[in-house]
Coordinates of C-alpha atoms in Angstrom, one line a residue:
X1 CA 148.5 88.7 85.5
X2 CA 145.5 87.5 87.8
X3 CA 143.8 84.8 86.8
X4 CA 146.4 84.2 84.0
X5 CA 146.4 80.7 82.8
X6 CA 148.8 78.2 83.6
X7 CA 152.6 78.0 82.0
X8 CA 152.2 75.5 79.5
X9 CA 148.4 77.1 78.2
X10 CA 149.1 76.7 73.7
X11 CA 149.8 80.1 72.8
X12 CA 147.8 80.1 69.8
X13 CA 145.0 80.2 71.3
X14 CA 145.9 83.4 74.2
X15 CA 145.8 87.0 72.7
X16 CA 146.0 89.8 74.9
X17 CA 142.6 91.8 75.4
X18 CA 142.1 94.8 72.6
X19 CA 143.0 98.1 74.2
X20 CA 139.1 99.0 73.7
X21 CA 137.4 95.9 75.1
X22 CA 133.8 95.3 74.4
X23 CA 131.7 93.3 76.8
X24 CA 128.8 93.3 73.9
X25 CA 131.2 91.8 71.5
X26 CA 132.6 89.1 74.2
X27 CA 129.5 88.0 74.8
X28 CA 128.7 87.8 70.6
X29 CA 132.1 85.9 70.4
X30 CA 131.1 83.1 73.4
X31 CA 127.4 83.0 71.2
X32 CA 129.7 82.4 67.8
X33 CA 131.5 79.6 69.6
X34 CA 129.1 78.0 70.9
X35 CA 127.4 78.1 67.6
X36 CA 130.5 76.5 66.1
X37 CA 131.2 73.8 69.0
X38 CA 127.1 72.8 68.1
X39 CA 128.2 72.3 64.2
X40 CA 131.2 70.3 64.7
X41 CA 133.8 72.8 63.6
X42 CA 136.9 71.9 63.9
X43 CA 138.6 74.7 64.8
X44 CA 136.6 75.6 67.6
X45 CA 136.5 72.3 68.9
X46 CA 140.5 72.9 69.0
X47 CA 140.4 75.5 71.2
X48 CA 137.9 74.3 73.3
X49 CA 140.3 71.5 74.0
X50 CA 143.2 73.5 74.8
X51 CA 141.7 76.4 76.8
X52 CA 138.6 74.4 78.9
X53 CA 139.8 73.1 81.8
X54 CA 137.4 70.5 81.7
X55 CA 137.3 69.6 77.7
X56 CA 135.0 66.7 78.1
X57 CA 132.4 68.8 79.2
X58 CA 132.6 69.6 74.8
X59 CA 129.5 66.4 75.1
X60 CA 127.5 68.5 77.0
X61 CA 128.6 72.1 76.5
X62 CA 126.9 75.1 77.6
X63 CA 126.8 79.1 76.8
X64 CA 128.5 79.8 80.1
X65 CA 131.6 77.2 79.1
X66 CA 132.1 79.1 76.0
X67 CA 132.7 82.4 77.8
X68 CA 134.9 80.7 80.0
X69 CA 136.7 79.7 76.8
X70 CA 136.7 83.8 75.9
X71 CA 137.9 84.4 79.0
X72 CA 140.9 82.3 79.2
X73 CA 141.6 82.8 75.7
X74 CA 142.6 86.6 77.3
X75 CA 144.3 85.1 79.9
X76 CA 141.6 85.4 83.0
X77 CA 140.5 82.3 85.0
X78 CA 137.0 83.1 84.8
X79 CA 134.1 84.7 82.6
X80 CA 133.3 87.0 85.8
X81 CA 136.7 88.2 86.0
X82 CA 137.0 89.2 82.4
X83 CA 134.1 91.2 83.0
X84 CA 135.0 92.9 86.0
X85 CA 138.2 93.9 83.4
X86 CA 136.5 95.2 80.9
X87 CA 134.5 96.8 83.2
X88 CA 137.1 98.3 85.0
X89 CA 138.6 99.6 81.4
X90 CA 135.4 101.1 79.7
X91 CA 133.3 102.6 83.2
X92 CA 133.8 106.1 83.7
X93 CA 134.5 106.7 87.4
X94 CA 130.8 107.9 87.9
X95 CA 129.6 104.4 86.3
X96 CA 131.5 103.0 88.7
X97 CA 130.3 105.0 91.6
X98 CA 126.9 104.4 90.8
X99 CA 127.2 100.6 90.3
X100 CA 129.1 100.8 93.9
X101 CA 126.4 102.5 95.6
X102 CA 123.2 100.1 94.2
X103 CA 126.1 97.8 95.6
X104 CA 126.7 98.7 99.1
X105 CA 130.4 99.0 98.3
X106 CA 131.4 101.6 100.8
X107 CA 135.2 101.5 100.2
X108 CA 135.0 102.1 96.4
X109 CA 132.5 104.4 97.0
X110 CA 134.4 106.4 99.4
X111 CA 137.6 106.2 97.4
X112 CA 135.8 107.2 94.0
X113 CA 134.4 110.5 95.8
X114 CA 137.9 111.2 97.1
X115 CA 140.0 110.7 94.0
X116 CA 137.5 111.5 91.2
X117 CA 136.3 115.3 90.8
X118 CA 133.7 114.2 88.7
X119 CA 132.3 111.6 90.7
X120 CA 132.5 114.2 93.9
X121 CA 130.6 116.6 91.5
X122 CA 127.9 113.9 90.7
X123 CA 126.7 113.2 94.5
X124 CA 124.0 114.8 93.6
X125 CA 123.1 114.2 90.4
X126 CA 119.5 112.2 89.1
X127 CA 122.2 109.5 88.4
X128 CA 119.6 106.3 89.4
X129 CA 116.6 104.5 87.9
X130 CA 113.5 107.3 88.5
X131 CA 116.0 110.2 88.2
X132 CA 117.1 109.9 92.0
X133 CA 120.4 111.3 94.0
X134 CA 122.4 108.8 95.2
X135 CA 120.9 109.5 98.9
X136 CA 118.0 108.5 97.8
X137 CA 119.1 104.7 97.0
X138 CA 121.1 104.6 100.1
X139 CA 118.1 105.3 102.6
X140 CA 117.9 101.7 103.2
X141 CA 121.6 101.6 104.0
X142 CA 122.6 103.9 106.6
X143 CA 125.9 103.3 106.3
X144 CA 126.0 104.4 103.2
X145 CA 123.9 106.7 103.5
X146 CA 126.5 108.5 106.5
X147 CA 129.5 108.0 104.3
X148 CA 127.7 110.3 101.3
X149 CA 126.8 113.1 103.8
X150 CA 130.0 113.2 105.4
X151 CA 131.1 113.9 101.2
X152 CA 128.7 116.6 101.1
X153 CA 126.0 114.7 99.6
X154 CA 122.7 116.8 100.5
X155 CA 120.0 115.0 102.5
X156 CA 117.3 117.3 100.8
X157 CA 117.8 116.3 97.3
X158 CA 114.4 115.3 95.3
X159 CA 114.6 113.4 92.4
X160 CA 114.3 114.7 89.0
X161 CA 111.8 112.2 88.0
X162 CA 110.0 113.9 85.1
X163 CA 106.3 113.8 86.5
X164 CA 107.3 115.2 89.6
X165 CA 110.2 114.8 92.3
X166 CA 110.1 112.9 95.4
X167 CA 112.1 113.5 98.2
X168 CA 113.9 111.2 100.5
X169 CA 110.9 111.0 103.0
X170 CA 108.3 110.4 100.7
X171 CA 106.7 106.8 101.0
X172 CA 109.2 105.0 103.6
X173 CA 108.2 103.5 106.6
X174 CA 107.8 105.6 110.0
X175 CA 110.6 103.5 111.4
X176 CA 112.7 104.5 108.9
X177 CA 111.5 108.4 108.6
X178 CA 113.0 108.2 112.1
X179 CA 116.2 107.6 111.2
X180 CA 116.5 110.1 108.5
X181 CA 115.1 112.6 110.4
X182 CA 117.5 112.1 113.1
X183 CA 120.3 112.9 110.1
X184 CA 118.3 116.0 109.7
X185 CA 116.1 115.1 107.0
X186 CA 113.2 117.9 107.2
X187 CA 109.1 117.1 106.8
X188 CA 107.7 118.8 103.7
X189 CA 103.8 118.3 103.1
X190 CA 103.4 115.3 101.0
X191 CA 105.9 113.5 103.7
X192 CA 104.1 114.7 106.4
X193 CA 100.7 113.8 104.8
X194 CA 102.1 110.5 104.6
X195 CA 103.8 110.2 107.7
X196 CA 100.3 110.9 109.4
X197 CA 102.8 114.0 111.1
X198 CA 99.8 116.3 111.7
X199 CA 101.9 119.0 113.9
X200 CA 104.0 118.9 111.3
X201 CA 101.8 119.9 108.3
X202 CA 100.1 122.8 110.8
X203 CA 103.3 124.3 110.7
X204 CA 104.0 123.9 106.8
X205 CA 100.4 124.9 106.0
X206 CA 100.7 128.1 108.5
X207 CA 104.1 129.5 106.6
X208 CA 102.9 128.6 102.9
X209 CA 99.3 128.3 102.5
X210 CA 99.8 127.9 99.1
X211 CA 101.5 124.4 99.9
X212 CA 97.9 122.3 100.2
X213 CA 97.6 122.3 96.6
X214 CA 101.4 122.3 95.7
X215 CA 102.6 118.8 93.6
X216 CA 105.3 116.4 94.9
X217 CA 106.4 113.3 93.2
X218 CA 104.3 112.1 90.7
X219 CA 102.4 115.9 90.5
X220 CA 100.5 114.1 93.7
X221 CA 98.8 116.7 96.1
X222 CA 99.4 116.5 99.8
X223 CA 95.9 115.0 100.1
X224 CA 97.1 112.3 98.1
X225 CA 99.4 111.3 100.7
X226 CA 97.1 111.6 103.5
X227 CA 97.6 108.8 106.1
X228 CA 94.8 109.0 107.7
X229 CA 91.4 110.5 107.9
X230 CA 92.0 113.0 110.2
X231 CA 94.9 114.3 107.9
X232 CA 92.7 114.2 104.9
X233 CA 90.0 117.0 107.1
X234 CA 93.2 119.3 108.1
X235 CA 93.9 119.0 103.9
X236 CA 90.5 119.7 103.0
X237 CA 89.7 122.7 105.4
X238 CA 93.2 124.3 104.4
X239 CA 91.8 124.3 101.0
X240 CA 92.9 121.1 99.2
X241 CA 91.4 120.0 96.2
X242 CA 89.7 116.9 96.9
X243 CA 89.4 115.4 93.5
X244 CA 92.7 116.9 91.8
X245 CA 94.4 114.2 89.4
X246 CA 98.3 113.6 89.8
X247 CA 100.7 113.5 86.6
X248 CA 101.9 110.3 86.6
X249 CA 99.1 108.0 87.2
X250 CA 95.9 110.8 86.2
X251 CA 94.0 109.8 89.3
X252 CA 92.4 111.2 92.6
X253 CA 93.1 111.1 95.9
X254 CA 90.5 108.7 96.8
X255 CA 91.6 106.7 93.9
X256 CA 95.4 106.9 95.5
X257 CA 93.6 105.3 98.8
X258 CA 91.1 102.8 97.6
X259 CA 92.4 99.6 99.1
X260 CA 96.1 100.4 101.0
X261 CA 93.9 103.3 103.1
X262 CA 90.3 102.0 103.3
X263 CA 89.4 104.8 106.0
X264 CA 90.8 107.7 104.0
X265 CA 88.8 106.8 101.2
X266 CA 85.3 106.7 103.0
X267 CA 86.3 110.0 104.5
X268 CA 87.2 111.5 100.9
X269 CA 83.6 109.6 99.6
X270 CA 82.0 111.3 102.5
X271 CA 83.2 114.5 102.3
X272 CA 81.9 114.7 98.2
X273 CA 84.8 112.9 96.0
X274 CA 84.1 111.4 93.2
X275 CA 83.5 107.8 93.1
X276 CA 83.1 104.7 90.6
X277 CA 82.1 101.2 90.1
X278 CA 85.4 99.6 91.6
X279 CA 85.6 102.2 94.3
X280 CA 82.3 101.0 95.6
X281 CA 82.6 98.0 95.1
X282 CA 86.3 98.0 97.2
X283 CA 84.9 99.8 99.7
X284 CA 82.1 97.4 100.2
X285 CA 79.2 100.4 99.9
X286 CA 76.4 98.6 98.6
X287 CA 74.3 101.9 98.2
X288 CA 76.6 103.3 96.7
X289 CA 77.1 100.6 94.4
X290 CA 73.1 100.1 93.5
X291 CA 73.4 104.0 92.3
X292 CA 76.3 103.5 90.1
X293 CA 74.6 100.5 88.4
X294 CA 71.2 102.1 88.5
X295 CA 72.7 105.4 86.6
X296 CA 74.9 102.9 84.0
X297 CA 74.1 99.4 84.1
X298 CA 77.1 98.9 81.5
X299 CA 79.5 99.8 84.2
X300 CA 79.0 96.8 85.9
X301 CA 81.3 95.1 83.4
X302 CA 84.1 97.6 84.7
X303 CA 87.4 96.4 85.3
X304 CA 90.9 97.7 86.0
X305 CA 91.7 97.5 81.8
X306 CA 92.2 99.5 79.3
X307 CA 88.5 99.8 78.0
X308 CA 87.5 101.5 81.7
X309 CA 91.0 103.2 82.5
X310 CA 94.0 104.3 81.1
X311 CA 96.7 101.6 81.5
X312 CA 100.4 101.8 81.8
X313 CA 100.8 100.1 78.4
X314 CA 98.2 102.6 76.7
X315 CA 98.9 105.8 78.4
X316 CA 101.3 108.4 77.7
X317 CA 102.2 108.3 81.4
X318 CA 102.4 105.4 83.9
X319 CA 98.6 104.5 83.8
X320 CA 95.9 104.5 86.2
X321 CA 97.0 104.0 90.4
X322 CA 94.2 101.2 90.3
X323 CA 96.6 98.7 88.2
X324 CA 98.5 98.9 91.7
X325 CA 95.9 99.3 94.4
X326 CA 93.4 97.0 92.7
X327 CA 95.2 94.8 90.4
X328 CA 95.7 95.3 86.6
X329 CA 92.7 93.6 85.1
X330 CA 90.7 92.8 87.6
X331 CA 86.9 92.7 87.7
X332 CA 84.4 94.3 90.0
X333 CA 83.3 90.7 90.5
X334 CA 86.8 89.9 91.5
X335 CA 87.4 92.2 93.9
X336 CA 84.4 92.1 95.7
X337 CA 85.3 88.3 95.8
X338 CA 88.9 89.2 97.7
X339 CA 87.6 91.7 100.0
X340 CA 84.8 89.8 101.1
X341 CA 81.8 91.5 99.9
X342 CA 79.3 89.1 99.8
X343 CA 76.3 91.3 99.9
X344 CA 77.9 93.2 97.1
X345 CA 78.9 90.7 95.1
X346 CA 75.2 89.2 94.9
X347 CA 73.8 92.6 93.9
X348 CA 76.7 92.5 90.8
X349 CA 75.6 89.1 89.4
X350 CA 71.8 90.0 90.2
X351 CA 72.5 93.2 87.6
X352 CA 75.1 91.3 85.3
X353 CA 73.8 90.2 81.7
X354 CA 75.0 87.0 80.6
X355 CA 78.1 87.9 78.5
X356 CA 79.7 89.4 81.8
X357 CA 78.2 86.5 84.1
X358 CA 80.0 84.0 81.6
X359 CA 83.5 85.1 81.5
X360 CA 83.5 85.9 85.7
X361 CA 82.1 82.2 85.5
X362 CA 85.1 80.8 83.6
X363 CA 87.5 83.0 85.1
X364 CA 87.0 81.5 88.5
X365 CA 86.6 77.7 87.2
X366 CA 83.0 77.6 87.1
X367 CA 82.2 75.8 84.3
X368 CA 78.9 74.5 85.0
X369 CA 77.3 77.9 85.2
X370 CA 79.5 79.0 82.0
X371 CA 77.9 76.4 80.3
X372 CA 74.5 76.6 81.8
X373 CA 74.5 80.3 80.0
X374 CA 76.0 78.7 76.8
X375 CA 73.0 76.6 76.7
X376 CA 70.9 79.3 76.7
X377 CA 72.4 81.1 74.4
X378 CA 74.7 79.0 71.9
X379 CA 75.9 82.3 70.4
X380 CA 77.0 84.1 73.6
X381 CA 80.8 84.3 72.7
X382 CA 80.3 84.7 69.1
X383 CA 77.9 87.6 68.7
X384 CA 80.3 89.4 71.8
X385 CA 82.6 92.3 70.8
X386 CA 86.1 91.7 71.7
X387 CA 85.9 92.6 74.7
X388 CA 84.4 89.4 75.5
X389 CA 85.9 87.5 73.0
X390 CA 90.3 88.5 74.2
X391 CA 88.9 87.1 77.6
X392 CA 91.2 83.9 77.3
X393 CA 94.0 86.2 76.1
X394 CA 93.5 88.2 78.9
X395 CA 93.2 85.4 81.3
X396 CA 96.7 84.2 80.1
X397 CA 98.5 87.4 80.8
X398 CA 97.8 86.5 84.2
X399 CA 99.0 82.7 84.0
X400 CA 95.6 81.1 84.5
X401 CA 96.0 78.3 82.9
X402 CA 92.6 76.8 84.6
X403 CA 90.7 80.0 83.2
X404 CA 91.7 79.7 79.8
X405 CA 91.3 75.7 78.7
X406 CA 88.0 76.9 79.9
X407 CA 87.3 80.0 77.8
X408 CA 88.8 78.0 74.8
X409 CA 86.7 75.0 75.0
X410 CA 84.1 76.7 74.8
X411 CA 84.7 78.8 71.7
X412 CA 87.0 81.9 72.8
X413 CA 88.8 82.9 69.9
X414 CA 92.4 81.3 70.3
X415 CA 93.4 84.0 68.4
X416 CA 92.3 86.6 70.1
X417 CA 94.8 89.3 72.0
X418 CA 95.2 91.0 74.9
X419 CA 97.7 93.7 76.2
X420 CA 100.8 93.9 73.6
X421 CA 98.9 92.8 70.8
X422 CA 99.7 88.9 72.2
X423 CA 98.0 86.1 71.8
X424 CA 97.3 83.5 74.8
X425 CA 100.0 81.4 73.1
X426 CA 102.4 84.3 73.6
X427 CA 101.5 84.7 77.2
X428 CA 101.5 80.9 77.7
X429 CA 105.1 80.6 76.9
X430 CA 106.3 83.7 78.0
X431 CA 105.1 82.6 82.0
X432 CA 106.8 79.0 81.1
X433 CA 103.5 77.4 81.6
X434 CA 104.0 74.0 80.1
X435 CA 100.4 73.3 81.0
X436 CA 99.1 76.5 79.3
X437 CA 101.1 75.7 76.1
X438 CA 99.9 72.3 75.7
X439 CA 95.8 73.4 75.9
X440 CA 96.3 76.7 73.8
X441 CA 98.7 74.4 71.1
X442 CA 95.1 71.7 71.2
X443 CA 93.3 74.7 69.7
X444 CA 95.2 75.2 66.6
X445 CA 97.0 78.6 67.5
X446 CA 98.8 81.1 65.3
X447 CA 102.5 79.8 65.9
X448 CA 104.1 82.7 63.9
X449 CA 101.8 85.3 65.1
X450 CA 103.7 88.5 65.7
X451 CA 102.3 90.3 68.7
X452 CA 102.0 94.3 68.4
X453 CA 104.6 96.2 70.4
X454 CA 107.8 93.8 70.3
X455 CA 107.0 92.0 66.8
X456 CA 107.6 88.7 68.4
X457 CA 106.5 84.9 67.9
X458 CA 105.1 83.2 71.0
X459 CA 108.6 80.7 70.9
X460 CA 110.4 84.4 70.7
X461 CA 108.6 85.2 74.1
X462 CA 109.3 81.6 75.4
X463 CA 112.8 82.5 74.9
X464 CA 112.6 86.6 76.7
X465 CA 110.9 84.5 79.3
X466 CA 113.8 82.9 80.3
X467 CA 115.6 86.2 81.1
X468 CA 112.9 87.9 82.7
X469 CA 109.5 86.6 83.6
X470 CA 106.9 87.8 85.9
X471 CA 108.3 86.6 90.0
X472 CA 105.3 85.4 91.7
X473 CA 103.5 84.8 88.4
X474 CA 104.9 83.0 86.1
X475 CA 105.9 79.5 86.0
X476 CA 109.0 79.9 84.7
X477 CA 109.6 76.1 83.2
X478 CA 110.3 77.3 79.7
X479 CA 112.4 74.5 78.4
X480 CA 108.9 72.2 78.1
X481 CA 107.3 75.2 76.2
X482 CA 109.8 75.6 73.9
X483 CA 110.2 71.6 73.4
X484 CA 105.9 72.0 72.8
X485 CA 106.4 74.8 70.3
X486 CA 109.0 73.4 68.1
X487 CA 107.1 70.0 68.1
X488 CA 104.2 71.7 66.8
X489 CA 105.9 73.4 64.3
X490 CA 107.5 76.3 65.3
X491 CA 110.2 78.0 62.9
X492 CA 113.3 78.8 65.5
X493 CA 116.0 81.2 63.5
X494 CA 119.6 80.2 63.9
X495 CA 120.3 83.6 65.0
X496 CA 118.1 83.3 68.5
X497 CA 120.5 80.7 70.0
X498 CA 121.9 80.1 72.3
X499 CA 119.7 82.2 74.8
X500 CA 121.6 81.5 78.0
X501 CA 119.6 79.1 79.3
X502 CA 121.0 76.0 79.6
X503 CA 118.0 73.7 79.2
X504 CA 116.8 76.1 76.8
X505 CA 119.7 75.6 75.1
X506 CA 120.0 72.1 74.9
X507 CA 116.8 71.5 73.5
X508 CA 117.4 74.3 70.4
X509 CA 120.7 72.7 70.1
X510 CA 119.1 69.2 69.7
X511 CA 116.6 70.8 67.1
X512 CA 119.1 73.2 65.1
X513 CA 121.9 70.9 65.0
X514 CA 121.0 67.2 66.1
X515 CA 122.9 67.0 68.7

């Protein structure tokens, strides 16, 4: 067979694979002999000897040598290839056609769609992530993209995405609209909103009226697609509501266009939408900042979080379009800072009271005003609601490590949590922020606190970390945060190794088992 093993392999330790393989169960059987390797037992020792092609790697063995192990006790050369097998035995051919297209594997693709009735009956289908056609996923590969329509696959298929579909137009590049035009891929008016394709939408709006208000992906309007300003004015004097909410994300228009289309938005402002804090403050309007603060001066604590907007994590659908166009959790303060609004900025700490001047203080590193308010007021943090007081919870979600030794040392509860019902301990070792860990671990943290939504410890998050942290965030050195949570105490369950991570791994083997 391929990959088989050599002639003189023992016997006793090769069995043929089951008729009904289970890639879950390989993968439990590789965790059970590692497991048994780290205690010593004899028998798996045994057949590490016999089956490893390199047996004095047992002194230092690792997850991945135990499924090599697995894999040649079936008689394949290598973990990968055993799963390729099993894959191959339990797939249907439209799991298989779907993993070939995210692939880019043309000839499987092609031969699938010839041989397979259900898989030629599926081309259409809401098969991928979002409830998209396989045409969909292939946009950025043209190739693939030919080979599905010259199957039959239909160019005009929208998703089936359950807020709204979106078509195979809708939010790609110009450049790229070129190309699936040229296929024949037809305008409709959210694409041509987007697209800035203003003969376009004439046309569309002349044979269907109706179609300025009509919802697209994500129940958004045309008008919140509008690419420019001049699109926006053909939307609004066809009709279009200007401050209509979409589906997914509950938000307006001008919302939709607050940073990514600057100029859209100070059309929509001028022509009457509705407008808040953050909007103002994005736009740099400083008049029409004053009169938000003048009406509310609580606003001026707004920020893109769940006590001003509904969040993706809070909401039945995904959340408010600011978490992507502004940034989930960040201040007014904060974004006048990155868009350069200076004159803005002043008139928000002129209006700020000292519980908001604090934490925007200590979330940029500025201690010596934090504690210039501190010494005015001893009790600031303590007599705050929790808003105030999850600040260094919240600041750890977003990995700054700076921002929270501040907040702590200065009497933000360490306890305290933020989104998920996790602590800054949690967040600290979920980024793999060795740094973090070590100043949140100095404050005397709640090591076996549970957060809400996954009922996890923070050395439980330290451990998810390592499969699947936050790129461009995160840290992601979790082996010195797990090392710092089990010396401070930390109770690690047999159960959660090995994880997959080697280093990981070696340091829960050293604590489980000694070795």
């Amino acid at each position: 067979m391929p990959g088989s093993l050599p002639e003189d392999t023992p016997h006793p330790f090769v069995q043929p694979l089951p008729p009904r393989p289970s890639l879950d169960k390989q993968k439990k059987l590789a965790k059970r002999l590692f497991r048994d390797v780290c205690r010593g037992d004899g028998d798996a020792l045994a057949r590490v000897t016999a089956l490893h092609p390199r047996p004095s790697a047992v002194d230092d063995f690792a997850l991945h040598d135990a499924q090599l192990v697995v894999a040649r006790g079936y008689g394949y050369s290598s973990w990968t290839t055993l799963k390729r097998k099993i894959e191959s035995l339990t797939r249907s051919p439209v799991e298989h056609f779907v993993a070939a297209v995210r692939e880019g594997d043309r000839e499987t693709v092609d031969r699938l769609i010839r041989t397979d009735a259900d898989v030629a009956a599926a081309l259409d289908k809401p098969l991928f992530d979002f409830d998209q056609p396989a045409v969909h996923i292939a946009r950025n590969d043209l190739p693939m993209l030919d080979l599905l329509l010259e199957h039959g696959a239909d160019l005009h298929a929208r998703s089936q995405w359950k807020y709204g579909g979106f078509g195979i137009l809708d939010g790609v590049a110009p450049e790229r609209a070129e190309a699936l035009i040229a296929r024949g891929a037809q305008l409709d008016p959210w694409s041509a909103a987007h697209l800035g394709q203003e003969g376009a939408l004439v046309r569309l709006l002349d044979e269907d009226p109706t179609l300025v208000n009509a919802k697209g992906g994500d129940g958004k309007r045309p008008l919140h697609c509008a690419a420019t300003p001049e699109i926006a004015d053909l939307l609004l004097e066809r009709g279009a509501e200007i401050d209509a909410l979409d589906d997914d994300h509950t938000s307006t228009p001008a919302q939709y266009a607050v940073r990514s289309r600057p100029k859209v938005c100070r059309r929509l402002v001028a022509k009457g939408a509705k407008t808040d804090l953050l909007m103002a403050v994005a736009l740099g309007d400083l008049d029409l900042v004053r009169r938000h603060l003048e009406t509310d001066p609580e606003v001026v604590g707004m920020a893109v979080h769940p006590d001003w907007f509904p969040m993706h994590h809070t909401a039945d659908n995904g959340g408010h379009i600011y978490q992507w166009e502004l940034g989930v959790y960040k201040t007014a303060f904060e974004i006048a800072r990155e868009l350069g609004h200076t004159d803005v900025l002043a008139e928000l700490e002129r209006r700020a009271g000292p519980r908001d001047l604090l934490t925007d203080a200590l979330r940029r590193g500025d201690t010596a005003t934090g504690d210039a308010l501190l010494d005015a007021d001893p009790n600031l943090v303590a007599d705050a609601g929790t808003d105030l007081q999850r600040a260094a919870a919240d600041a750890a979600r977003g990995n700054d490590a700076e921002a929270v030794a501040a907040m702590l040392e200065r009497g933000f509860p360490v306890d305290a949590v933020s989104q998920h019902g996790a602590t800054a301990l949690h967040w600290a070792a979920f980024h793999g922020n060795p740094s973090m860990v070590r100043t949140v671990l100095q404050h005397g943290p709640p090591l076996e606190a549970r957060d809400r939504d996954f009922d996890s410890t923070p050395l439980g998050w330290a451990i998810h970390g390592t499969r699947g942290s936050w790129p461009g965030v995160s840290t992601d050195d979790h082996g010195p945060c797990v090392e710092l949570l089990l010396g401070a105490g930390a109770d690690c369950p047999t159960e959660a190794f090995p994880v997959g991570d080697d280093r990981v791994d070696r340091i829960l083997r050293a604590h489980l088992f000694g070795s």
